[in-house]
Coordinates of C-alpha atoms in Angstrom, one line a residue:
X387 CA 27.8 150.2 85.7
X388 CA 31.2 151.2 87.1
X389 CA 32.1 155.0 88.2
X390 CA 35.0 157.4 86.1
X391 CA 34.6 159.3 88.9
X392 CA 36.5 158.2 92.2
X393 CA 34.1 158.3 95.3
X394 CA 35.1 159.5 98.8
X395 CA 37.3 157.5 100.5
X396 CA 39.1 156.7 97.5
X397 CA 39.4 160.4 96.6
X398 CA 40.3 161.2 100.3
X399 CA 43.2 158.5 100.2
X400 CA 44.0 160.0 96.5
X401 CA 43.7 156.3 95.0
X402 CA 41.7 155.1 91.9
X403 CA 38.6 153.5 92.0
X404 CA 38.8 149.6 91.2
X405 CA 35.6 147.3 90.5
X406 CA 35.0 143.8 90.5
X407 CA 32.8 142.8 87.6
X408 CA 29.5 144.6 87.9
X409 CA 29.9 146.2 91.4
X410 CA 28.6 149.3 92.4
X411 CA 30.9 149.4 95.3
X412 CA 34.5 149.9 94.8
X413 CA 37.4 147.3 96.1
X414 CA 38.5 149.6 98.6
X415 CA 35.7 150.6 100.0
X416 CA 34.3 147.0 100.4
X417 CA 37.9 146.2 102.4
X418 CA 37.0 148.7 104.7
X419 CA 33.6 148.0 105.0
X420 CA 32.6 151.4 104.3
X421 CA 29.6 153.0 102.1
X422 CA 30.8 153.9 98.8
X423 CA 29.5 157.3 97.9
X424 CA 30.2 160.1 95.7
X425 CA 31.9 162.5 97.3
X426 CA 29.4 165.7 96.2
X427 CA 26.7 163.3 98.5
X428 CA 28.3 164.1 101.6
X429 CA 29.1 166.3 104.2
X430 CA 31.9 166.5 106.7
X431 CA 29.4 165.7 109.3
X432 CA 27.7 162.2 107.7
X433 CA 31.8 160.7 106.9
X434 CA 32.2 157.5 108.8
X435 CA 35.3 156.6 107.1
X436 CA 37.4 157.7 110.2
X437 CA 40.0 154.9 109.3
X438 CA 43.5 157.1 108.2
X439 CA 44.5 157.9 104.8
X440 CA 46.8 154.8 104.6
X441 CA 46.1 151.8 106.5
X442 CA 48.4 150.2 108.0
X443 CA 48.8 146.8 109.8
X444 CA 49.7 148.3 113.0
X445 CA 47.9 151.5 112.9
X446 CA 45.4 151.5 116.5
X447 CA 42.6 152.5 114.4
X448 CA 42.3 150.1 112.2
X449 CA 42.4 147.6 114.4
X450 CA 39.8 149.0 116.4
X451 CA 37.9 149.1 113.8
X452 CA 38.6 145.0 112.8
X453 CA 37.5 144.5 116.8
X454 CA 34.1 146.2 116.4
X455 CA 33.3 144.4 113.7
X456 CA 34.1 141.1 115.0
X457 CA 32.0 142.0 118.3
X458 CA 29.1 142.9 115.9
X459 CA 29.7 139.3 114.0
X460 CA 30.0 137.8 117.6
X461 CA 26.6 139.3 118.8
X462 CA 24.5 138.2 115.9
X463 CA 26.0 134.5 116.0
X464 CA 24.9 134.1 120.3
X465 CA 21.3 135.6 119.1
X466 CA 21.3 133.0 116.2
X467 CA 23.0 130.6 118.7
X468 CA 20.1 131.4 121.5
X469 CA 17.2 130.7 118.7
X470 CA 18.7 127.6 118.4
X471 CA 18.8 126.2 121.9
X472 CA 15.5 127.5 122.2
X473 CA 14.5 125.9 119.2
X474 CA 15.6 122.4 120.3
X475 CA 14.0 122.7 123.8
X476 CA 10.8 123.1 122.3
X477 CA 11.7 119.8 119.8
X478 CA 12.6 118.1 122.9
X479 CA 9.1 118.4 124.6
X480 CA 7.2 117.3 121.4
X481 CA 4.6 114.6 121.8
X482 CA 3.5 112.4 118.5
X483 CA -0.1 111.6 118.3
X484 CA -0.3 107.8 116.8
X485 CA -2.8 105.1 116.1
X486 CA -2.5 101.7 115.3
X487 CA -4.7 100.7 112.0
X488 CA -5.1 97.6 111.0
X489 CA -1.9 96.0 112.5
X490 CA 0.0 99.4 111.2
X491 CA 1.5 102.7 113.0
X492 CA -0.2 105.4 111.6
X493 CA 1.4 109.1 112.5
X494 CA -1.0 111.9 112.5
X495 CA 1.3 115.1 113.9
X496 CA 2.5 116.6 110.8
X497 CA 7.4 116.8 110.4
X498 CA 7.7 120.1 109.1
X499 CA 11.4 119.7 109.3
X500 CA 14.5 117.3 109.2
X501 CA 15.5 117.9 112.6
X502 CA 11.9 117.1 113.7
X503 CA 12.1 113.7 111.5
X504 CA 15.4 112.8 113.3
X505 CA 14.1 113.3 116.6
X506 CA 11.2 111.3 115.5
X507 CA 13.5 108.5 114.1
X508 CA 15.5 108.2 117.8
X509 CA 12.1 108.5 119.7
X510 CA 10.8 105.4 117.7
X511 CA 13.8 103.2 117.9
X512 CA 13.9 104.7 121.7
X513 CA 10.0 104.1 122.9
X514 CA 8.7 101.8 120.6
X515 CA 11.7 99.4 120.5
X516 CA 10.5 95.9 122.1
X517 CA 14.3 96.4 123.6
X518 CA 13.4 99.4 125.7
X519 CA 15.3 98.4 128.6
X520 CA 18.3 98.5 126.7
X521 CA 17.6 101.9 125.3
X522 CA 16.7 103.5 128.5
X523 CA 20.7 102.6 129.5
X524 CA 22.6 105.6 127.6
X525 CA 25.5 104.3 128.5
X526 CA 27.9 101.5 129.3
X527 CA 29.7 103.2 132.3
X528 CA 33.2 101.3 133.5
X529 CA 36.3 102.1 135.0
X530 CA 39.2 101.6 132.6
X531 CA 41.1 100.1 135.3
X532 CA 38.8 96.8 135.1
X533 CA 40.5 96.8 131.0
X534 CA 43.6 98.0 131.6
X535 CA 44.4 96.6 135.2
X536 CA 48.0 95.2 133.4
X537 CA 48.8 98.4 131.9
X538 CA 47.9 100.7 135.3
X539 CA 50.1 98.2 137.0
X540 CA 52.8 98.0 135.3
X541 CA 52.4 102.0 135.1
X542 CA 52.8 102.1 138.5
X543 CA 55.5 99.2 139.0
X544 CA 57.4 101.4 136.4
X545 CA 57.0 104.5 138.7
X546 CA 57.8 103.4 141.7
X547 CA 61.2 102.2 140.3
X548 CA 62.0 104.7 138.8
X549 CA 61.2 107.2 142.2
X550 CA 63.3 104.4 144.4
X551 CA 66.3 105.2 142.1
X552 CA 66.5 109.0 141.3
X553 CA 69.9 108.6 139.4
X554 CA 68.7 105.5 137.9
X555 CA 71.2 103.3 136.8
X556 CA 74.6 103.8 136.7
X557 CA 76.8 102.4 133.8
X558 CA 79.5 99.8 134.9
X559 CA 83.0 101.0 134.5
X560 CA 83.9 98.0 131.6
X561 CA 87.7 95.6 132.4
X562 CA 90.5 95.6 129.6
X563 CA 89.5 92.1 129.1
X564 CA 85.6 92.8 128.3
X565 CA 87.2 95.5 125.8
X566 CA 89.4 93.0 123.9
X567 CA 86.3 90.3 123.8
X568 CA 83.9 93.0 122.6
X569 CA 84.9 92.8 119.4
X570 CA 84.6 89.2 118.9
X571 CA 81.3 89.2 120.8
X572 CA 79.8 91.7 118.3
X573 CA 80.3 89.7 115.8
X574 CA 78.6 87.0 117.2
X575 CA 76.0 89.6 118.3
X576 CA 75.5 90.4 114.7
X577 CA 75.2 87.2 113.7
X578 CA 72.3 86.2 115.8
X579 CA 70.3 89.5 114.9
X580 CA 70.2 88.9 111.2
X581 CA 69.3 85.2 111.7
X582 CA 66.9 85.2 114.6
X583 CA 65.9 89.1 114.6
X584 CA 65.8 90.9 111.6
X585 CA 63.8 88.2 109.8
X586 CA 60.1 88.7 111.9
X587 CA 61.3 92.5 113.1
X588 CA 63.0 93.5 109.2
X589 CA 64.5 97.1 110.5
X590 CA 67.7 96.5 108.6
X591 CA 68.1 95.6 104.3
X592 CA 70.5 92.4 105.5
X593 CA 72.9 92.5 102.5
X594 CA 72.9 96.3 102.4
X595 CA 74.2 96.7 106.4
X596 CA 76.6 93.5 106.0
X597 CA 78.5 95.3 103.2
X598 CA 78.8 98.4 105.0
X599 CA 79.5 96.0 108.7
X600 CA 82.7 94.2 106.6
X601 CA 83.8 97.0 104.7
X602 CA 84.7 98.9 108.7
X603 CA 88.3 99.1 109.6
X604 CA 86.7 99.1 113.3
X605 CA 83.2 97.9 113.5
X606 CA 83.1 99.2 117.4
X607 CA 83.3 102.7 115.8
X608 CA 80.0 102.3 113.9
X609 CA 77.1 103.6 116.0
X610 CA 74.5 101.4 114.0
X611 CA 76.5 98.3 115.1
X612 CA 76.9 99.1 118.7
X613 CA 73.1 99.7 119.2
X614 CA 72.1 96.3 117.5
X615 CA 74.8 94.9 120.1
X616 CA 73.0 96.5 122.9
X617 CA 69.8 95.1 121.8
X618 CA 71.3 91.5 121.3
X619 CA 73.3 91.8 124.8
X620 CA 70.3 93.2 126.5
X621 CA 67.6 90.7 125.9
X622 CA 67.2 87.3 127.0
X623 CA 68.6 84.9 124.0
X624 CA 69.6 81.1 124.1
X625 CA 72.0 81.3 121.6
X626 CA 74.0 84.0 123.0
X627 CA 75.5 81.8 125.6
X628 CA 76.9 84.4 128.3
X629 CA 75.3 84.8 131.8
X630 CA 73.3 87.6 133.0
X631 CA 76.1 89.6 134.5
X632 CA 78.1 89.2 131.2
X633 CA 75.5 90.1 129.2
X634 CA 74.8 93.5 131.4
X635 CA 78.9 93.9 131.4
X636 CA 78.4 94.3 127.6
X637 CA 75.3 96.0 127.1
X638 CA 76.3 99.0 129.3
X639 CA 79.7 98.8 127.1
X640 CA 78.5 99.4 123.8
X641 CA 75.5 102.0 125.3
X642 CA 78.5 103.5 126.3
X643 CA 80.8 103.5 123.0
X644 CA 77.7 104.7 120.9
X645 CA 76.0 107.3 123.3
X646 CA 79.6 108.8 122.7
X647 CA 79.6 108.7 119.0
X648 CA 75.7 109.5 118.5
X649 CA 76.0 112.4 119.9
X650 CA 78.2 114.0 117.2
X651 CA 75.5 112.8 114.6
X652 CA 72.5 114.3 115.8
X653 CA 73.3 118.0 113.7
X654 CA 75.0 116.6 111.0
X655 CA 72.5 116.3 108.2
X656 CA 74.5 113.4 106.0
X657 CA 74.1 110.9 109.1
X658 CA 70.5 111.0 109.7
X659 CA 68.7 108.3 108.0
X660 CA 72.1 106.1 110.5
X661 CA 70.7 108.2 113.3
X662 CA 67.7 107.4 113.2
X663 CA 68.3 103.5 112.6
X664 CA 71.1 103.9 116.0
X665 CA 68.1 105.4 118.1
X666 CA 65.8 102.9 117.4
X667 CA 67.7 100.1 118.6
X668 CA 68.6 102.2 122.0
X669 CA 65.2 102.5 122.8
X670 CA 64.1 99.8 124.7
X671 CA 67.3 99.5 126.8
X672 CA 67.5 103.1 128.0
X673 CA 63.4 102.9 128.6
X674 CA 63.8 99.5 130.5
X675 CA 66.9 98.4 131.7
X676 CA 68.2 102.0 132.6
X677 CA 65.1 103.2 133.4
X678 CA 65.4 106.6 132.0
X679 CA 62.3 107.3 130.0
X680 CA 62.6 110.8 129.9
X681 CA 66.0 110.5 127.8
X682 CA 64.8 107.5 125.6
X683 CA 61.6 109.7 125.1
X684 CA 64.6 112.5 123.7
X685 CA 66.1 110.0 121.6
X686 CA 62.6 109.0 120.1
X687 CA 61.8 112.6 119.6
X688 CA 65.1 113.9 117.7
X689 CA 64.3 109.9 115.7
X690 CA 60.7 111.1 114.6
X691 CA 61.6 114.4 113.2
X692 CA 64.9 113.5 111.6
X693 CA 62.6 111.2 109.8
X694 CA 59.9 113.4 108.8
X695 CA 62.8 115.9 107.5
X696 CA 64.0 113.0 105.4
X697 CA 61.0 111.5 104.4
X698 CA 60.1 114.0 101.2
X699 CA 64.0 113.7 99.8
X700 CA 64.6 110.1 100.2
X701 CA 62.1 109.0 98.1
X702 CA 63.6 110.2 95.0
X703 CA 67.3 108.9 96.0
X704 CA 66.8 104.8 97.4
X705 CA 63.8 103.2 97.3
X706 CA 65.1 100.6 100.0
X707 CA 66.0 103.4 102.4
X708 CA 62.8 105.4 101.8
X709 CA 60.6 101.3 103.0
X710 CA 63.5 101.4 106.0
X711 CA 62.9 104.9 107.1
X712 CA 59.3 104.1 107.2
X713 CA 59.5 101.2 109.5
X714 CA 61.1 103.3 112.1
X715 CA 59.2 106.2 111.8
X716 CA 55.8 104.0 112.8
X717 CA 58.0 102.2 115.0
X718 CA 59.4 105.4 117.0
X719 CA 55.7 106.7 116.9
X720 CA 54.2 103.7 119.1
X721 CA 56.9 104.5 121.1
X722 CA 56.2 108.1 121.8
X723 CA 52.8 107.1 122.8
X724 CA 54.1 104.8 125.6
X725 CA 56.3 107.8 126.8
X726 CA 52.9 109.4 127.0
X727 CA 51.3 107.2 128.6
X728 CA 54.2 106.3 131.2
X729 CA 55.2 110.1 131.9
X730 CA 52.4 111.8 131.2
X731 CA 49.5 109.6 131.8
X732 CA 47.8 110.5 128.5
X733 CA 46.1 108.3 125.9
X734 CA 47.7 105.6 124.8
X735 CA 46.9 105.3 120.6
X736 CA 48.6 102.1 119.1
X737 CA 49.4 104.0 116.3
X738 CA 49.4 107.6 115.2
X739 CA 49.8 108.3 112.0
X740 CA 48.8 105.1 110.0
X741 CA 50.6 104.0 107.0
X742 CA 51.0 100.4 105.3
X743 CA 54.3 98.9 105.2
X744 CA 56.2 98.1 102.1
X745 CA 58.2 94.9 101.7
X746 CA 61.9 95.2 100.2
X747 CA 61.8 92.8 96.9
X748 CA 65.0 90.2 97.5
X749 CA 63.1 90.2 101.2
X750 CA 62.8 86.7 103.3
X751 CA 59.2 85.1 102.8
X752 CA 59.2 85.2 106.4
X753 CA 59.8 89.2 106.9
X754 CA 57.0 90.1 104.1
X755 CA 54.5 87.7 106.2
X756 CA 55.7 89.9 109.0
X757 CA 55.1 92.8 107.2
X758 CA 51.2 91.5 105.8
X759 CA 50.8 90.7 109.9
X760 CA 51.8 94.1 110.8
X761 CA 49.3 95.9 107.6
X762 CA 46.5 93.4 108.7
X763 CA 46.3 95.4 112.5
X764 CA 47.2 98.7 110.9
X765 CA 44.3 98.4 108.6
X766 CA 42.2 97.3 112.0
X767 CA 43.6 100.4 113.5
X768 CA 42.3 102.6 111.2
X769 CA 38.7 101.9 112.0
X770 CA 37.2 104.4 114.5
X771 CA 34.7 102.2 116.0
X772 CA 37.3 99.5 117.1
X773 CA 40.2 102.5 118.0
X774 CA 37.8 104.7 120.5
X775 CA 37.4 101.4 122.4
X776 CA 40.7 100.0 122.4
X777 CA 42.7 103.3 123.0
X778 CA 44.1 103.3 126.6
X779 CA 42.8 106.3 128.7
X780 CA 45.4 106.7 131.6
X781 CA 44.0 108.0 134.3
X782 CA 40.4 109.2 132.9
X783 CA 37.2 107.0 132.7
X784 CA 35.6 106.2 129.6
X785 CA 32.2 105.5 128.2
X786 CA 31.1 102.9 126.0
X787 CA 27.7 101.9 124.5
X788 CA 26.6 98.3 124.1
X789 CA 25.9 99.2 120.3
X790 CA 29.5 100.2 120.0
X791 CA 31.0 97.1 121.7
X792 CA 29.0 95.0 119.5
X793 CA 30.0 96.9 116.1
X794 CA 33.6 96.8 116.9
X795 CA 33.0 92.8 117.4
X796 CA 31.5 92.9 114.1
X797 CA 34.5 94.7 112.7
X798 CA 37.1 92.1 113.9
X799 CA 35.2 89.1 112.7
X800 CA 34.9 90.3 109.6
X801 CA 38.6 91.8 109.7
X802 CA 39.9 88.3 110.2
X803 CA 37.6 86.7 108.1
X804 CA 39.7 88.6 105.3
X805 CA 43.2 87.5 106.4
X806 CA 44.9 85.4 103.9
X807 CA 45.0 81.6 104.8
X808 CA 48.8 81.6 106.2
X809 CA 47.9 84.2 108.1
X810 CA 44.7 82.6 109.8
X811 CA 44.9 79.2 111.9
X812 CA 41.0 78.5 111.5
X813 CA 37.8 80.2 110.1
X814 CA 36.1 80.6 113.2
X815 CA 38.4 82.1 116.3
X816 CA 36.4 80.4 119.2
X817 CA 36.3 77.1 117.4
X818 CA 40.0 76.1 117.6
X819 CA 41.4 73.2 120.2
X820 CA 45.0 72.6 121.5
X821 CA 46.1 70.0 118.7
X822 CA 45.3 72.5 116.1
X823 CA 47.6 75.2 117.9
X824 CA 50.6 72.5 118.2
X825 CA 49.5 71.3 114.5
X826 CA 50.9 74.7 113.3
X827 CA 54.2 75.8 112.2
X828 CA 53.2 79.4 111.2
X829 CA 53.9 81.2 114.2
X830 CA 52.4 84.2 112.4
X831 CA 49.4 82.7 112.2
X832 CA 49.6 81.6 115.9
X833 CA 50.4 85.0 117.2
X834 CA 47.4 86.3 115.0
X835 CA 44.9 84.2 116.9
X836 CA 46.3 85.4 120.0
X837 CA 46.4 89.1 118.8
X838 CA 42.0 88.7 118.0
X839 CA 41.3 87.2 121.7
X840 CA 43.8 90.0 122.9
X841 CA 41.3 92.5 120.9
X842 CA 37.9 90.5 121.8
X843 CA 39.2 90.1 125.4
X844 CA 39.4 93.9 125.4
X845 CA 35.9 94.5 124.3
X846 CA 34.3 91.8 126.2
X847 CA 35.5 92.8 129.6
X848 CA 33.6 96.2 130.2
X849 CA 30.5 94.4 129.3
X850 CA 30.5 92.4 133.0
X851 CA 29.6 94.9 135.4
X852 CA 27.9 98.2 133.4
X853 CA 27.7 100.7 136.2
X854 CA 25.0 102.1 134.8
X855 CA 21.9 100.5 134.8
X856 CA 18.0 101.2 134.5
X857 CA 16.3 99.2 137.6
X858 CA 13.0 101.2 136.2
X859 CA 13.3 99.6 132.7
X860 CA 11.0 97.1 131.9
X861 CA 13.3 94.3 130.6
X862 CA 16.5 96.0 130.9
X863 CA 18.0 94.1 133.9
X864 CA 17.2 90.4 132.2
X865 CA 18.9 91.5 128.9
X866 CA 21.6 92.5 131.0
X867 CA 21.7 89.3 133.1
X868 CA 21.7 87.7 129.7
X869 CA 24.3 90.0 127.6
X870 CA 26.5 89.0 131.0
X871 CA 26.5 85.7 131.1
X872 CA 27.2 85.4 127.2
X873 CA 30.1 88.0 127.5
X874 CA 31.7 85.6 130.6
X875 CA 31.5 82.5 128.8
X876 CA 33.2 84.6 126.0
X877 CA 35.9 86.1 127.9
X878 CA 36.7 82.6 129.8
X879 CA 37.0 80.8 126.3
X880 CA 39.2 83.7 124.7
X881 CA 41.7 83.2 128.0
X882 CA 42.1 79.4 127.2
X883 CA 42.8 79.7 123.9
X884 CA 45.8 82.2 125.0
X885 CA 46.7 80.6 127.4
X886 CA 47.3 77.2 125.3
X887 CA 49.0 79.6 122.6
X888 CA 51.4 81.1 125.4
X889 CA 52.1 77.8 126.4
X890 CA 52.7 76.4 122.8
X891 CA 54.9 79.2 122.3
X892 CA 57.0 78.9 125.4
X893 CA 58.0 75.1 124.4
X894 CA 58.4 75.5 120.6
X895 CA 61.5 76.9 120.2
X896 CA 61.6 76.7 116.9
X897 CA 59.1 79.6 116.5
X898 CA 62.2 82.1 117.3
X899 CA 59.9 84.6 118.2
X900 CA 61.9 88.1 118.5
X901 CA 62.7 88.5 121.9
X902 CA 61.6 91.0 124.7
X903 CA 62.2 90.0 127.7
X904 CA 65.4 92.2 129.5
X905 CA 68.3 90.7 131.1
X906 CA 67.4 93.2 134.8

């Protein structure tokens, strides 16, 4: 039962003595970690509360104090640590004594605990397994170069260009005439971006921007409408009927025009979500056709945190804004992992922070399909058996188990099992011929076929040439010789089926498929 009487260290710091329920040591003294005694039981020579009267949080002793304690927690958690080790070197040298009774395995060595029954579970699947070879193989070694041979190429192209051009590229000085025809172009520009773009890309609410694009006294003035002309210019598009060096002329132009008005917007609060929107469009011009990834990487940066600032307020003002914002956000995200991956050499993860896409209700049919393709791979994404594999690993060399490759197989075939019919151009993905592919008008559904070889290609390739293999094992190099040859006549089916739907797409033209290829 609680004290009247204060004990010594309260008594010595003249403070009351305060219990929790039915402790017998008081709150103080328990903080300080300190005996709680009467202060009749001791003497000046037994007192270990050396800490001051009133403790402080800079006061030398009491954190001296906090650091012997932590050594003494530190000390007991390496001997507990060293029992441990110990403790699972002496599980790793147990032998099982077995027999084999009438056609049954019969353990006699008694499992005393879980870890013991776990090591006997992988022991069994690992010795008595009529797949031993397999099992004897840890681990499907390969250089990521032999996946990623495109990507560390193109990593290196991108380099090199950049190095051979230290200034990078300079922006045209634009003629009076190109300034008197830019206004007519944008329009034009506009035009095309809403009725070829916007539709399978939906960044913009179409009748929401066009009110706001007609309601301008100047639309050139309008840093939202400059960068969807500098994507427009900047891309290869049949219906914008200019030549290359025209379309350059005007792409540098209206970089030029908005870089100048953007960068007023970036601190004022009531232009962000139109910041945000400006910097998405920029990206892939400064990245590629001026070749300056470390400022787009800026631009992508100041994008992603404006949106995470706006992200909790918008939701309660504009629903339509709040889907918009969204879409960037995921958007600017993929591309912060490319300016990883190119500048840094890091990871490449197709997606960081996962989140479904919502579709705007007076949406095109076409758009939400967009939007279902784009939630499909998100939701693939968001499995960790298919992400570890497909994730990029710039320069480091990765590991991957025949077990894992398999599961993530698995995964896909079931994960397109599950896509709606509009969405999927046949049940099974290997069992699909050329007049099927020109059959179909979904182009959705096309590029969905081409997206699963793209993913089974990926798996299927490390699965050639393991590097490292068990010569000792009894069948593991003929299951190897046989997982081989299956994975070859996989990976050589998977390329002609995408390269029959590259092909299909490159002389149907009335796919309008967004497009990303640059005018340099």
């Amino acid at each position: 039962m609680p004290r009247f009487t204060p004990c010594h260290a309260c008594k010595k710091r003249r403070k009351r003595c305060l219990f929790e329920n039915d402790s017998r040591t008081c709150v103080r003294c328990s903080h300080l970690h300190i005996d709680c005694i009467l202060p009749q039981h001791i003497s000046s020579w037994d007192d270990k509360d050396v800490l001051p009267s009133e403790i402080g949080p800079k006061t030398i002793v009491y954190w001296d104090y906090e650091v012997a304690l932590l050594e003494e927690k530190i000390h007991h958690l390496e001997l507990e640590l060293d029992c441990q080790r110990e403790k699972y070197r002496q599980m790793q040298n147990m032998e099982w004594s077995m027999t084999v009774e009438n056609g049954r395995l019969k353990l006699h060595t008694p499992i005393t605990s879980i870890e013991e029954l776990i090591l006997y579970g992988k022991a069994s699947v690992r010795y008595l397994s009529p797949f031993k070879g397999v099992f004897d193989i840890t681990t499907l070694r390969f250089d990521n170069t032999s996946a990623y041979t495109i990507i560390n190429t193109f990593c290196r192209l991108y380099s090199q260009s950049i190095s051979t051009c230290p200034n990078n590229r300079c922006i045209t000085p634009s003629s009076p005439t190109l300034e008197t025809e830019a206004r007519a172009i944008a329009d034009d520009l506009i035009r095309i971006y809403f009725k070829e773009i916007n539709s399978k890309v939906p960044f913009l609410h179409e009748p929401t921007f066009l009110q706001h694009y007609h309601s301008l006294a100047d639309p050139l003035s309008c840093p939202l409408t400059l960068a969807i002309c500098v994507q427009c210019a900047s891309t290869v598009y049949e219906r914008f009927n200019h030549n290359t060096t025209k379309r350059k002329l005007l792409a540098e132009l209206f970089y030029a025009k908005c870089k100048k008005i953007l960068v007023d917007t970036f601190d004022d609060p009531k232009q962000a979500i139109w910041t945000v929107f400006t910097t998405t469009f920029l990206l892939f011009f400064v990245t590629f056709v001026l070749a300056q990834p470390s400022e787009a990487r800026r631009l992508a940066s100041i994008s992603y945190l404006l949106c995470k600032n706006i992200e909790p307020t918008i939701t309660k003002v504009d629903g339509i804004l709040q889907k918009l914002v969204q879409r960037h956000s995921l958007y600017v995200q993929h591309w912060l992992s490319i300016f990883d991956m190119l500048i840094d050499g890091k990871e490449w993860r197709y997606f960081a922070q996962l989140s479904l896409l919502e579709p705007i209700p007076d949406e095109s049919e076409m758009s939400k399909r967009y939007l279902d393709m784009i939630n499909f791979y998100i939701r693939l994404w968001m499995n960790p058996c298919v992400e570890e594999i497909v994730t990029f690993s710039g320069n480091r060399t990765r590991y991957v188990s025949l077990e894992a490759v398999c599961k993530a197989v698995l995964i896909i075939m079931e994960w397109w099992e599950c896509l709606p019919q509009y969405l999927r151009l046949c049940d099974d993905v290997y069992q699909v011929d050329s007049s099927t592919i020109d059959r179909c008008t979904e182009a959705v559904a096309i590029l969905n076929l081409g997206f699963v070889h793209s993913a089974l290609l990926r798996l299927h390739i490390p699965l050639i040439t393991p590097l490292s293999v068990s010569d000792d094992a009894e069948n593991g190099p003929e299951i190897q010789e046989l997982v081989r040859e299956k994975t070859v006549e996989m990976i050589l089916r998977s390329c002609d089926i995408l390269l029959t739907i590259i092909i299909h797409l490159m002389l149907t033209p009335e796919h309008d498929l967004p497009p990303s290829k640059s005018i340099y």
